[in-house]
Coordinates of C-alpha atoms in Angstrom, one line a residue:
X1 CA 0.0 0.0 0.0
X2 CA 2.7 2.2 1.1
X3 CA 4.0 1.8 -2.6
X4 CA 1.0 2.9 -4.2
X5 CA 0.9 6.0 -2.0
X6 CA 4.5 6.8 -3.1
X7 CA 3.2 6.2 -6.8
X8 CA 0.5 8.4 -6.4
X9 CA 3.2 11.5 -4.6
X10 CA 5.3 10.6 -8.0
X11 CA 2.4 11.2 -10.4
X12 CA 1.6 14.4 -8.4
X13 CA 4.5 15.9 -8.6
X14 CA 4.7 14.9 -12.2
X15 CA 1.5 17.0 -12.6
X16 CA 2.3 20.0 -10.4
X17 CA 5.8 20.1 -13.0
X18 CA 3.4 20.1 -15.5
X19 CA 1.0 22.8 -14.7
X20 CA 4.3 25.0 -13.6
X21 CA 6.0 24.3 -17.7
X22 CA 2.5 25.0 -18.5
X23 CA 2.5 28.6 -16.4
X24 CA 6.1 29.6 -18.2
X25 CA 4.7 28.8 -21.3
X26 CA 1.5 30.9 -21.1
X27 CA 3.9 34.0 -19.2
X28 CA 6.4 33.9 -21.9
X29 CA 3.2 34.2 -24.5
X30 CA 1.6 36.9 -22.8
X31 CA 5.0 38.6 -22.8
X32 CA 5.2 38.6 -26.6
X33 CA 2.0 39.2 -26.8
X34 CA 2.8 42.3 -24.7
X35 CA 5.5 42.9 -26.5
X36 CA 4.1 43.2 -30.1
X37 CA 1.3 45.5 -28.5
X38 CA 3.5 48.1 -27.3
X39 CA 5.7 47.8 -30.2
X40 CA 2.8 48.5 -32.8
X41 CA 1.6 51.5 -31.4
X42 CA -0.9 53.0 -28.9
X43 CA -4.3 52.0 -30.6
X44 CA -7.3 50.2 -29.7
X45 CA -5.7 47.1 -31.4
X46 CA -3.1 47.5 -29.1
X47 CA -5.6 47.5 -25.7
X48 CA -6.9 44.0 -27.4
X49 CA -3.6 42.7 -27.2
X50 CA -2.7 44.0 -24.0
X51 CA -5.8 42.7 -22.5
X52 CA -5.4 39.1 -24.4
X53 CA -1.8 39.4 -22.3
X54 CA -3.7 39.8 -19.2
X55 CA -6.4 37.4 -19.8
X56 CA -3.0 35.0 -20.5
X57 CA -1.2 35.9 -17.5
X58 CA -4.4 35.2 -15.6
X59 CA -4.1 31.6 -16.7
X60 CA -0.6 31.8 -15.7
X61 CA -1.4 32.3 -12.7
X62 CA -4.0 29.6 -12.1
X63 CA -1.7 27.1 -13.2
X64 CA 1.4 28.2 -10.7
X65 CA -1.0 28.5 -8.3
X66 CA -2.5 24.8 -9.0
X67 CA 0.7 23.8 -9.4
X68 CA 2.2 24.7 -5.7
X69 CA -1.3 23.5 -4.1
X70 CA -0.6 20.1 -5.5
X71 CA 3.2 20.3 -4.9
X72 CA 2.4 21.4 -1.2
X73 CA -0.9 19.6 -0.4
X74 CA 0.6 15.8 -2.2
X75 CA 4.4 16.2 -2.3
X76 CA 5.8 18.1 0.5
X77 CA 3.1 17.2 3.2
X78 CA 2.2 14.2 1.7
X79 CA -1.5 14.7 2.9
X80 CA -4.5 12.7 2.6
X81 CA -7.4 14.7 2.8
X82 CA -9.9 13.5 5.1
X83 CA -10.5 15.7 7.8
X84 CA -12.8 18.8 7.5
X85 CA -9.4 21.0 8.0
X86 CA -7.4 19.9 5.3
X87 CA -10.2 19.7 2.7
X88 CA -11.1 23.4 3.9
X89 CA -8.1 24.6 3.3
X90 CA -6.7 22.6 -0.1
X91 CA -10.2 23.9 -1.7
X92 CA -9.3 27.1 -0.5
X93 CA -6.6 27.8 -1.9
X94 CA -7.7 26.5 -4.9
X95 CA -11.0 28.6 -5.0
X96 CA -9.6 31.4 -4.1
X97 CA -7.4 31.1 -7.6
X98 CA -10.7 30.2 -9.8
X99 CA -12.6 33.0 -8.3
X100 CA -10.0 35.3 -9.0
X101 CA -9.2 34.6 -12.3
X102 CA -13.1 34.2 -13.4
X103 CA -13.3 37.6 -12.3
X104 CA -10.6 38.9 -14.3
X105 CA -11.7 36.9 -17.0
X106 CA -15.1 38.1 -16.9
X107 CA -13.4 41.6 -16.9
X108 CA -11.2 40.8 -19.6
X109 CA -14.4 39.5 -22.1
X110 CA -16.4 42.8 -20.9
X111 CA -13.7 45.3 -22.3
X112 CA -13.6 42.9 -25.4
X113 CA -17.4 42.3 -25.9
X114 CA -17.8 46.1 -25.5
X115 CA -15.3 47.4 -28.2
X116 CA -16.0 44.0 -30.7
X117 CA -19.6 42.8 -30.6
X118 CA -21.9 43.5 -27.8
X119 CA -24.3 40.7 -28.1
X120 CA -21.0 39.0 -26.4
X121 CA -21.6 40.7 -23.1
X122 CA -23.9 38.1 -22.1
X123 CA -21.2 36.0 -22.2
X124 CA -19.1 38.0 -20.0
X125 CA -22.1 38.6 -17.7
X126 CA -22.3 34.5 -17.2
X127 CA -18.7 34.7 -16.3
X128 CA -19.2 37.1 -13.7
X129 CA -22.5 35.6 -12.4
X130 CA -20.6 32.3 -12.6
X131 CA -17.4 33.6 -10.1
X132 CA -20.5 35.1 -8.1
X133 CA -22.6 31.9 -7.8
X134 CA -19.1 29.9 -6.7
X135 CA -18.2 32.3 -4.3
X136 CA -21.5 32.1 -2.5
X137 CA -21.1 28.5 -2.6
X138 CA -17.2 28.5 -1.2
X139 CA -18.8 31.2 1.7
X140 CA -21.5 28.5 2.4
X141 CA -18.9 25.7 2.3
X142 CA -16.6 27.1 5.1
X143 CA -19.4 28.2 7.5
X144 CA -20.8 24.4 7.5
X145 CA -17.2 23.1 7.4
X146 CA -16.0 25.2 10.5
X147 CA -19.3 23.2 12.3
X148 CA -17.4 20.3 11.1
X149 CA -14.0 21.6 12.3
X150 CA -15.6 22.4 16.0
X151 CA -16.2 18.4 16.4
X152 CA -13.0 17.8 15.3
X153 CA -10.2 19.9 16.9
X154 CA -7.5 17.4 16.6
X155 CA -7.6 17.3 12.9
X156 CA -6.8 21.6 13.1
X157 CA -4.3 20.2 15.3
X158 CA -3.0 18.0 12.9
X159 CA -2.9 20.2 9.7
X160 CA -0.8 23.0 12.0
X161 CA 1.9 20.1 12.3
X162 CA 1.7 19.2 8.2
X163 CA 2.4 22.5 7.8
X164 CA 5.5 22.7 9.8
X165 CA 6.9 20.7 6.8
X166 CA 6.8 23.9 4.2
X167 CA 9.2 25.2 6.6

């Protein structure tokens, strides 16, 4: 069992390098992308492209971010989730990054429905209703979870000593 658990850390890890080559990749687009906007001028072509760079980096982002959840959550602490703690925080951190980048997504597809075609905005209204309705839903998540957490103070206890570990 114990080597099917070490399998699984390997596979993470594999994944979190992944999602990180992944995050380069999309930051060294978005800085050509960048790039080629400021070099061709201050027009309203280049706002597209400079907001195409952000919507890019944005993804960047998500993918570091997922990247060093899994490293830290899989790898480093090697943590099974099971107790209402650790599944608190490991969604989290990883909500907090979806909402986020929803948000600046929806952003993004507002200033581009508004100077392209505005029968896109609903679109970029579902995004932003979208990040809305999961944000509720995280809120309601962590007030029942910290019920759940109440019962169970050892597992708190628990997840403070995993995260000596990052240390």
């Amino acid at each position: 069992m114990k080597a099917l658990l070490r399998t699984f850390s390997i596979f993470h890890g594999v994944m979190a390098i992944l999602f990180a080559c992944a995050a380069l990749m999309l930051i060294v687009i978005a800085a050509k992308v960048g790039w080629l906007a400021f070099a061709g001028g201050l027009d309203r072509g280049s706002a597209q492209q400079i907001i195409e760079a952000i919507g890019l980096l944005t993804v960047a982002v998500v993918a570091l971010q997922i990247a060093q959840t899994i490293a830290e959550e899989e790898v480093v602490r090697d943590a099974h989730i099971s107790g209402p703690t650790r599944v608190r925080r490991f969604l989290s951190r990883f909500l907090v990054v979806v909402v986020v980048a929803l948000v600046i997504e929806g952003l993004v597809a507002t200033f581009k429905a508004a100077s392209e075609d505005a029968s896109h905005m609903v679109y970029a209204a579902s995004i932003v209703l979208a990040a809305g309705g999961l944000l509720a839903g995280w809120g309601v998540f962590i007030r029942m979870n910290r019920y759940a957490e109440e019962l169970e103070p050892e597992a708190m206890a628990e997840a403070k000593r995993e995260d000596r570990k990052l240390k």
